[in-house]
Short mmCIF file of C-alpha atoms and ligand atoms in Angstrom, two decimals:
data_model
loop_
_atom_site.label_atom_id
_atom_site.label_comp_id
_atom_site.label_asym_id
_atom_site.label_seq_id
_atom_site.Cartn_x
_atom_site.Cartn_y
_atom_site.Cartn_z
CA UNK A 893 19.34 64.85 -10.45
CA UNK A 894 19.03 68.92 -9.97
CA UNK A 895 19.54 68.67 -6.30
CA UNK A 896 19.01 72.02 -4.15
CA UNK A 897 21.42 72.03 -1.01
CA UNK A 898 20.39 74.86 1.51
CA UNK A 899 23.21 76.03 4.19
CA UNK A 900 26.25 75.11 1.44
CA UNK A 901 27.77 77.77 2.31
CA UNK A 902 28.61 76.92 6.05
CA UNK A 903 30.55 74.00 7.68
CA UNK A 904 28.89 70.52 7.22
CA UNK A 905 26.88 72.18 4.19
CA UNK A 906 30.12 73.01 2.20
CA UNK A 907 31.55 69.31 2.82
CA UNK A 908 28.35 67.90 1.40
CA UNK A 909 28.38 70.25 -1.61
CA UNK A 910 31.96 69.02 -2.52
CA UNK A 911 31.41 65.74 -1.94
CA UNK A 912 28.26 65.66 -4.52
CA UNK A 913 29.74 68.25 -6.99
CA UNK A 914 33.32 66.00 -7.18
CA UNK A 915 31.24 62.38 -7.12
CA UNK A 916 28.06 63.54 -9.26
CA UNK A 917 29.53 65.20 -12.37
CA UNK A 918 25.98 64.44 -13.97
CA UNK A 919 24.09 65.84 -11.13
CA UNK A 920 23.48 70.23 -10.88
CA UNK A 921 24.03 70.84 -7.44
CA UNK A 922 22.28 74.22 -6.62
CA UNK A 923 23.51 75.97 -3.04
CA UNK A 924 21.11 78.14 -1.60
CA UNK A 925 22.48 80.24 0.91
CA UNK A 926 21.96 83.34 2.90
CA UNK A 927 25.63 83.78 4.09
CA UNK A 928 24.78 85.06 7.66
CA UNK A 929 28.21 85.28 9.68
CA UNK A 930 28.55 81.29 9.06
CA UNK A 931 28.37 81.10 5.53
CA UNK A 932 31.36 81.43 3.88
CA UNK A 933 31.69 80.93 -0.06
CA UNK A 934 35.46 80.40 1.03
CA UNK A 935 34.71 77.00 2.25
CA UNK A 936 33.70 76.18 -1.54
CA UNK A 937 36.63 78.14 -3.50
CA UNK A 938 37.94 74.88 -4.66
CA UNK A 939 34.83 73.83 -6.79
CA UNK A 940 32.92 77.12 -7.50
CA UNK A 941 33.86 76.90 -10.85
CA UNK A 942 32.98 73.53 -11.71
CA UNK A 943 29.84 73.10 -14.44
CA UNK A 944 27.59 71.18 -12.41
CA UNK A 945 27.95 73.88 -9.23
CA UNK A 946 25.91 76.89 -8.94
CA UNK A 947 25.64 79.67 -6.07
CA UNK A 948 22.32 81.39 -5.32
CA UNK A 949 22.33 83.93 -2.21
CA UNK A 950 18.89 83.62 -0.80
CA UNK A 951 16.80 83.50 2.60
CA UNK A 952 15.13 79.93 3.08
CA UNK A 953 11.91 82.03 4.75
CA UNK A 954 11.79 83.98 1.36
CA UNK A 955 9.01 82.19 -0.07
CA UNK A 956 8.92 83.40 -3.56
CA UNK A 957 12.53 83.26 -4.06
CA UNK A 958 12.97 79.66 -2.74
CA UNK A 959 9.79 78.81 -4.81
CA UNK A 960 11.53 80.26 -8.25
CA UNK A 961 14.60 78.65 -7.28
CA UNK A 962 12.90 75.37 -7.54
CA UNK A 963 10.97 75.91 -10.52
CA UNK A 964 13.90 77.57 -12.61
CA UNK A 965 16.25 74.68 -11.80
CA UNK A 966 13.87 72.12 -11.95
CA UNK A 967 14.72 70.55 -8.45
CA UNK A 968 13.96 66.93 -7.85
CA UNK A 969 16.02 66.65 -4.29
CA UNK A 970 16.41 69.00 -1.35
CA UNK A 971 18.88 68.20 1.30
CA UNK A 972 18.05 70.82 3.76
CA UNK A 973 20.98 72.13 6.06
CA UNK A 974 20.23 75.93 6.64
CA UNK A 975 19.99 76.65 9.88
CA UNK A 976 21.30 78.72 12.92
CA UNK A 977 23.41 76.30 14.70
CA UNK A 978 25.15 77.62 17.41
CA UNK A 979 23.25 77.11 21.12
CA UNK A 980 24.91 80.21 22.84
CA UNK A 981 23.69 82.40 20.26
CA UNK A 982 20.34 80.90 20.54
CA UNK A 983 19.99 81.85 24.22
CA UNK A 984 21.00 85.43 23.59
CA UNK A 985 18.36 85.73 20.61
CA UNK A 986 16.02 82.51 20.22
CA UNK A 987 13.70 84.38 17.96
CA UNK A 988 16.25 84.12 14.87
CA UNK A 989 16.28 80.62 15.38
CA UNK A 990 12.44 80.14 15.65
CA UNK A 991 12.51 82.35 12.41
CA UNK A 992 15.42 80.40 10.19
CA UNK A 993 15.10 76.93 11.87
CA UNK A 994 11.06 76.71 12.12
CA UNK A 995 9.73 79.55 9.92
CA UNK A 996 12.60 78.62 7.31
CA UNK A 997 11.94 75.39 7.32
CA UNK A 998 8.01 75.27 7.03
CA UNK A 999 8.36 77.94 3.98
CA UNK A 1000 10.76 75.53 2.27
CA UNK A 1001 8.76 72.46 2.59
CA UNK A 1002 5.36 74.78 1.48
CA UNK A 1003 7.40 75.88 -1.38
CA UNK A 1004 8.63 72.14 -2.31
CA UNK A 1005 5.02 70.92 -1.90
CA UNK A 1006 3.52 73.78 -4.13
CA UNK A 1007 6.07 73.12 -6.93
CA UNK A 1008 6.10 69.39 -6.97
CA UNK A 1009 2.15 69.10 -6.89
CA UNK A 1010 1.75 71.40 -9.61
CA UNK A 1011 4.10 69.05 -11.40
CA UNK A 1012 2.33 66.05 -13.47
CA UNK A 1013 4.37 63.47 -11.70
CA UNK A 1014 4.14 65.14 -8.61
CA UNK A 1015 6.56 63.39 -5.96
CA UNK A 1016 7.66 60.61 -8.16
CA UNK A 1017 11.44 60.83 -8.22
CA UNK A 1018 11.66 63.50 -5.13
CA UNK A 1019 13.16 63.35 -1.92
CA UNK A 1020 13.14 66.07 0.76
CA UNK A 1021 16.00 64.79 3.23
CA UNK A 1022 16.22 67.31 6.50
CA UNK A 1023 19.40 67.45 8.28
CA UNK A 1024 18.96 67.49 12.26
CA UNK A 1025 20.54 66.85 15.64
CA UNK A 1026 21.10 64.73 18.62
CA UNK A 1027 19.97 67.72 20.55
CA UNK A 1028 16.44 67.29 20.35
CA UNK A 1029 16.35 64.56 22.04
CA UNK A 1030 17.45 66.48 25.37
CA UNK A 1031 20.56 64.92 27.78
CA UNK A 1032 21.48 61.42 28.87
CA UNK A 1033 22.74 60.76 32.42
CA UNK A 1034 26.14 59.35 32.99
CA UNK A 1035 25.59 55.76 32.16
CA UNK A 1036 26.06 53.75 29.35
CA UNK A 1037 22.14 54.57 27.41
CA UNK A 1038 22.14 55.94 23.99
CA UNK A 1039 19.80 58.02 21.86
CA UNK A 1040 17.94 55.82 19.53
CA UNK A 1041 15.38 56.82 16.52
CA UNK A 1042 12.56 55.96 19.26
CA UNK A 1043 14.06 58.13 22.12
CA UNK A 1044 11.19 60.71 22.60
CA UNK A 1045 12.14 64.23 22.14
CA UNK A 1046 13.18 66.33 24.97
CA UNK A 1047 14.79 69.68 24.01
CA UNK A 1048 16.49 72.11 26.67
CA UNK A 1049 18.32 74.87 24.43
CA UNK A 1050 16.10 77.36 22.13
CA UNK A 1051 18.27 75.75 19.30
CA UNK A 1052 17.02 72.15 19.99
CA UNK A 1053 13.90 73.41 20.64
CA UNK A 1054 13.32 75.41 17.14
CA UNK A 1055 14.98 71.95 15.53
CA UNK A 1056 12.49 69.90 17.10
CA UNK A 1057 9.89 72.12 15.83
CA UNK A 1058 11.31 72.15 12.66
CA UNK A 1059 11.81 67.77 12.51
CA UNK A 1060 7.88 67.70 13.53
CA UNK A 1061 7.15 69.90 10.56
CA UNK A 1062 9.13 67.66 8.23
CA UNK A 1063 7.41 64.69 9.27
CA UNK A 1064 3.74 66.40 9.32
CA UNK A 1065 4.23 66.94 5.49
CA UNK A 1066 4.97 63.39 4.67
CA UNK A 1067 2.23 62.19 6.75
CA UNK A 1068 -0.17 64.99 5.70
CA UNK A 1069 0.49 65.34 2.19
CA UNK A 1070 2.49 62.45 1.36
CA UNK A 1071 5.88 64.47 0.50
CA UNK A 1072 8.90 61.92 0.32
CA UNK A 1073 10.69 62.99 3.41
CA UNK A 1074 13.87 61.69 5.56
CA UNK A 1075 14.76 63.08 8.60
CA UNK A 1076 18.40 62.39 10.11
CA UNK A 1077 19.77 63.33 13.45
CA UNK A 1078 23.46 63.63 14.14
CA UNK A 1079 25.84 64.20 16.68
CA UNK A 1080 28.74 66.75 17.05
CA UNK A 1081 30.55 67.51 14.09
CA UNK A 1082 33.93 68.53 14.22
CA UNK A 1083 36.42 69.44 10.86
CA UNK A 1084 37.56 72.00 8.54
CA UNK A 1085 35.57 75.04 7.76
CA UNK A 1086 33.77 75.25 11.21
CA UNK A 1087 33.39 78.28 12.32
CA UNK A 1088 35.15 79.15 15.56
CA UNK A 1089 32.76 79.96 17.88
CA UNK A 1090 32.36 76.28 18.49
CA UNK A 1091 34.43 74.24 20.80
CA UNK A 1092 37.08 72.67 18.64
CA UNK A 1093 37.90 75.40 16.45
CA UNK A 1094 37.59 77.89 18.78
CA UNK A 1095 39.82 76.30 21.32
CA UNK A 1096 42.69 75.93 18.56
CA UNK A 1097 42.31 79.37 17.54
CA UNK A 1098 42.87 80.49 21.32
CA UNK A 1099 45.86 78.23 21.50
CA UNK A 1100 47.31 79.48 18.63
CA UNK A 1101 47.12 82.93 20.25
CA UNK A 1102 47.69 81.76 23.64
CA UNK A 1103 44.22 82.75 24.78
CA UNK A 1104 42.12 81.55 27.81
CA UNK A 1105 40.08 78.42 27.02
CA UNK A 1106 36.55 79.09 28.88
CA UNK A 1107 35.78 75.46 29.93
CA UNK A 1108 31.77 75.51 30.77
CA UNK A 1109 31.29 74.60 34.32
CA UNK A 1110 33.40 71.72 35.25
CA UNK A 1111 34.13 70.31 31.82
CA UNK A 1112 32.59 66.93 32.62
CA UNK A 1113 29.91 67.44 30.21
CA UNK A 1114 29.82 64.61 27.20
CA UNK A 1115 29.38 65.25 23.50
CA UNK A 1116 30.06 62.09 21.09
CA UNK A 1117 32.12 63.31 17.84
CA UNK A 1118 31.92 62.70 14.83
CA UNK A 1119 34.37 63.66 11.69
CA UNK A 1120 32.47 66.07 9.25
CA UNK A 1121 33.12 64.08 6.36
CA UNK A 1122 32.06 61.00 7.76
CA UNK A 1123 28.55 62.74 8.10
CA UNK A 1124 28.54 64.03 4.65
CA UNK A 1125 29.31 60.30 3.26
CA UNK A 1126 26.65 59.33 5.44
CA UNK A 1127 23.96 61.84 3.83
CA UNK A 1128 25.10 60.96 0.67
CA UNK A 1129 24.43 57.38 1.57
CA UNK A 1130 21.04 58.05 3.14
CA UNK A 1131 20.12 60.59 0.37
CA UNK A 1132 20.29 57.48 -2.21
CA UNK A 1133 19.29 54.62 -0.23
CA UNK A 1134 17.30 55.60 2.76
CA UNK A 1135 13.52 54.43 3.01
CA UNK A 1136 11.31 57.61 2.86
CA UNK A 1137 9.53 58.56 5.92
CA UNK A 1138 12.73 57.02 8.37
CA UNK A 1139 14.58 58.37 10.67
CA UNK A 1140 18.63 57.67 11.02
CA UNK A 1141 20.54 58.75 14.05
CA UNK A 1142 24.13 59.26 12.88
CA UNK A 1143 27.26 59.41 15.49
CA UNK A 1144 30.54 58.44 15.80
CA UNK A 1145 30.14 55.70 18.84
CA UNK A 1146 32.68 58.43 20.05
CA UNK A 1147 31.80 59.78 23.39
CA UNK A 1148 34.20 62.47 25.41
CA UNK A 1149 34.28 64.29 28.28
CA UNK A 1150 34.86 67.93 27.33
CA UNK A 1151 37.48 68.47 29.25
CA UNK A 1152 39.23 65.01 28.31
CA UNK A 1153 38.97 66.17 24.60
CA UNK A 1154 40.25 69.77 25.49
CA UNK A 1155 43.41 68.31 27.00
CA UNK A 1156 43.78 66.08 24.11
CA UNK A 1157 43.17 68.91 21.66
CA UNK A 1158 45.87 70.95 23.62
CA UNK A 1159 48.53 67.87 23.32
CA UNK A 1160 47.35 67.98 19.69
CA UNK A 1161 47.85 71.53 18.65
CA UNK A 1162 51.02 72.26 21.12
CA UNK A 1163 52.94 68.99 19.29
CA UNK A 1164 52.05 70.73 15.90
CA UNK A 1165 53.41 74.21 17.11
CA UNK A 1166 56.78 72.64 18.31
CA UNK A 1167 56.20 73.36 22.00
CA UNK A 1168 56.86 71.40 24.66
CA UNK A 1169 54.53 69.09 26.04
CA UNK A 1170 51.45 70.66 28.56
CA UNK A 1171 52.96 74.05 27.39
CA UNK A 1172 49.41 75.89 26.80
CA UNK A 1173 47.58 73.86 29.70
CA UNK A 1174 47.43 76.77 31.74
CA UNK A 1175 45.07 78.14 29.43
CA UNK A 1176 42.05 76.26 30.58
CA UNK A 1177 39.94 78.53 32.29
CA UNK A 1178 36.62 77.31 33.99
CA UNK A 1179 34.20 79.83 33.47
CA UNK A 1180 30.38 80.10 34.58
CA UNK A 1181 28.18 77.21 33.19
CA UNK A 1182 26.06 77.31 30.07
CA UNK A 1183 22.45 77.49 31.48
CA UNK A 1184 20.52 74.61 30.45
CA UNK A 1185 23.68 72.87 29.74
CA UNK A 1186 22.73 69.38 28.77
CA UNK A 1187 25.02 66.76 30.32
CA UNK A 1188 25.34 64.23 27.94
CA UNK A 1189 24.81 63.44 24.12
CA UNK A 1190 25.40 59.63 22.87
CA UNK A 1191 24.02 58.37 19.81
CA UNK A 1192 23.25 54.88 18.66
CA UNK A 1193 23.77 54.70 14.64
CA UNK A 1194 23.08 51.10 14.76
CA UNK A 1195 20.28 51.19 12.35
CA UNK A 1196 22.21 53.16 9.81
CA UNK A 1197 24.86 50.69 9.95
CA UNK A 1198 22.65 47.71 9.72
CA UNK A 1199 20.52 48.92 6.88
CA UNK A 1200 22.65 50.95 5.01
CA UNK A 1201 25.78 49.85 6.04
CA UNK A 1202 27.58 53.44 6.78
CA UNK A 1203 30.24 53.18 9.46
CA UNK A 1204 32.70 56.02 10.54
CA UNK A 1205 35.86 55.81 9.05
CA UNK A 1206 38.12 57.76 11.33
CA UNK A 1207 39.45 57.14 14.81
CA UNK A 1208 39.53 60.34 16.92
CA UNK A 1209 42.49 60.95 17.55
CA UNK A 1210 43.25 60.76 13.73
CA UNK A 1211 40.37 63.14 12.92
CA UNK A 1212 41.87 65.66 15.70
CA UNK A 1213 45.36 65.71 14.50
CA UNK A 1214 43.92 66.07 10.62
CA UNK A 1215 41.23 68.78 12.09
CA UNK A 1216 44.13 70.68 14.18
CA UNK A 1217 46.76 70.63 10.86
CA UNK A 1218 44.16 72.08 8.65
CA UNK A 1219 43.23 74.94 10.99
CA UNK A 1220 46.79 75.60 11.81
CA UNK A 1221 48.00 75.41 7.83
CA UNK A 1222 45.01 77.70 7.07
CA UNK A 1223 45.44 80.79 9.68
CA UNK A 1224 44.08 83.44 7.02
CA UNK A 1225 40.77 81.43 7.14
CA UNK A 1226 40.58 81.57 10.72
CA UNK A 1227 41.98 85.18 10.77
CA UNK A 1228 39.38 86.09 8.01
CA UNK A 1229 36.33 84.79 9.67
CA UNK A 1230 37.28 85.94 13.14
CA UNK A 1231 37.82 89.50 11.79
CA UNK A 1232 34.66 89.78 10.47
CA UNK A 1233 35.66 91.41 7.19
CA UNK A 1234 34.47 88.96 5.04
CA UNK A 1235 31.04 89.57 6.11
CA UNK A 1236 31.79 93.36 4.94
CA UNK A 1237 33.04 91.84 1.82
CA UNK A 1238 30.18 89.91 1.09
CA UNK A 1239 27.74 92.62 1.98
CA UNK A 1240 29.35 94.81 -1.04
CA UNK A 1241 29.56 92.08 -3.11
CA UNK A 1242 25.84 91.14 -3.00
CA UNK A 1243 24.28 94.15 -1.84
CA UNK A 1244 20.80 95.17 -3.51
CA UNK A 1245 20.84 91.47 -5.00
P1 LIG B 214 26.73 76.81 10.12
O1 LIG B 214 26.11 77.83 11.09
O2 LIG B 214 27.97 76.38 10.15
O3 LIG B 214 26.23 76.67 8.64
C1 LIG B 214 25.05 77.14 8.46
C2 LIG B 214 24.69 77.77 7.04
O4 LIG B 214 23.17 78.24 6.86
C3 LIG B 214 25.61 78.98 6.87
O5 LIG B 214 25.89 78.57 5.70
C4 LIG B 214 24.64 79.76 6.67
O6 LIG B 214 24.81 81.31 6.22
C5 LIG B 214 22.92 79.51 6.35
N1 LIG B 214 21.96 79.98 6.42
C6 LIG B 214 21.20 80.26 8.00
N2 LIG B 214 20.26 80.93 8.06
C7 LIG B 214 20.15 81.10 6.49
C8 LIG B 214 18.37 81.13 5.97
N3 LIG B 214 17.55 81.95 6.84
N4 LIG B 214 18.31 81.08 4.81
C9 LIG B 214 19.67 80.50 4.12
N5 LIG B 214 20.83 79.79 4.56
C10 LIG B 214 20.98 80.22 5.91
O7 LIG B 214 25.84 74.89 10.65
P2 LIG B 214 26.54 73.69 10.56
O8 LIG B 214 27.22 73.32 11.74
O9 LIG B 214 27.17 73.26 9.48
O10 LIG B 214 24.90 72.59 10.47
C11 LIG B 214 24.82 72.34 9.37
C12 LIG B 214 23.09 71.50 9.53
O11 LIG B 214 23.48 70.69 10.71
C13 LIG B 214 22.29 72.60 10.96
O12 LIG B 214 20.63 72.27 10.20
C14 LIG B 214 22.93 72.01 12.19
O13 LIG B 214 21.46 72.01 13.07
C15 LIG B 214 22.68 70.55 11.61
N6 LIG B 214 23.60 69.76 12.23
C16 LIG B 214 24.87 70.29 13.07
C17 LIG B 214 26.00 69.57 13.80
C18 LIG B 214 27.21 70.17 14.14
O14 LIG B 214 27.80 69.49 14.92
N7 LIG B 214 27.79 71.15 13.59
C19 LIG B 214 25.15 67.94 14.33
C20 LIG B 214 24.13 67.82 14.18
C21 LIG B 214 23.52 68.71 13.29
P1 LIG B 215 29.51 73.47 21.00
O1 LIG B 215 30.70 72.93 20.12
O2 LIG B 215 28.75 74.94 21.48
O3 LIG B 215 28.43 72.34 20.64
P2 LIG B 215 27.16 71.83 21.44
O4 LIG B 215 26.89 72.68 22.60
O5 LIG B 215 25.95 72.05 20.19
O6 LIG B 215 27.28 70.21 21.86
O7 LIG B 215 30.01 72.79 22.72
C1 LIG B 215 30.36 71.65 22.80
C2 LIG B 215 30.58 71.34 24.43
O8 LIG B 215 32.11 72.41 24.65
C3 LIG B 215 29.30 71.58 25.09
O9 LIG B 215 29.23 70.86 26.05
C4 LIG B 215 29.76 73.30 25.68
C5 LIG B 215 31.18 73.42 25.85
N1 LIG B 215 31.97 74.24 25.47
C6 LIG B 215 32.70 74.76 26.46
O10 LIG B 215 32.90 74.51 27.39
N2 LIG B 215 33.52 76.03 26.04
C7 LIG B 215 33.18 76.77 24.83
O11 LIG B 215 33.63 77.93 24.76
C8 LIG B 215 32.35 76.10 24.21
C9 LIG B 215 32.05 77.20 22.96
C10 LIG B 215 31.54 74.93 24.37
#
């Protein structure tokens, strides 16, 4: 198989690329990424020399380039992760989210449709797998309800609205043109290589520097956290064994109130740094709430477990411990992405290509 993975230089994408490159030496894995602030080839330095790995810098909104890559590599499967992914940025710049998440996804769909329909076998043996988020379902109350695959879409942020629109386009390409599509909606991921604007890596980095930890509102919002390698395993399972035109929810059955998670994080970082218990608690700083802040997310991933046998493998405490250890053992990665120097490096390296 020749598989195009979009957004492979980002957080989740880099784990998916690594898993596929190592696990499937007979597949060609083509990583298409624009290398925005969130894309970082250092995330893949351990596999970049593998023969079955290819990187191409491109924008998913660029139809001609995307089409040429599909045809040049004779792409049979697409795993689409490229996106603008941070809610706070979407509040500041919603157009960037509509451009990449909606128009970019549509461009990729149309290029894949045109290319695959030009082949004698058309859609046979092809697969377009779109990675989405539980945020499209909106917010749950503080009770025991969960998002299922049948929950009505009700996005609140420009980010989740743009992901919802892209999900609808993917399903429309199945219904209208017969494209073999799959959509998955996953809960919050955490783990190595996450850009330190998201809660967990931001707070680990701030604790490391003794900087304030900005807790939105009262810190009572609830998220369902999944270790990123478990998400990558789910993507592998679903890409190979999922049923066309189905949706699968992916989650950890692992709900945490932000403030409780932050206290676990502080304990873990302090322990790793050799600080006395409670040393960094004073860094907690309550700040103005995020506008439209969704109260609670919680995923029911029973369908994925029952139909395809996937389950999260890590207990949260173990996942947090591994995550904290990774960031503290890789301070140069954190310093590099927070200094912005790496962006300049890529601009120079890929200028005019
Ligand atoms: P990320 O921001 O870390 O990475 C996104 C990647 O996409 C980057 O490498 C970036 O360079 C690339 N990209 C952005 N715009 C592009 C464009 N126009 N063309 C080509 N490449 C472009 O995001 P992530 O957290 O790894 O999320 C990956 C996917 O998973 C997204 O679709 C996101 O909506 C979804 N998702 C994320 C989470 C989460 O908790 N992080 C949870 C559920 C679903
Ligand atoms: P985030 O990592 O941005 O993911 P998402 O918004 O996609 O769930 O945020 C996780 C939770 O943490 C969310 O409820 C917002 C909150 N949060 C803070 O309280 N402070 C922060 O600085 C950040 C980035 C997030």
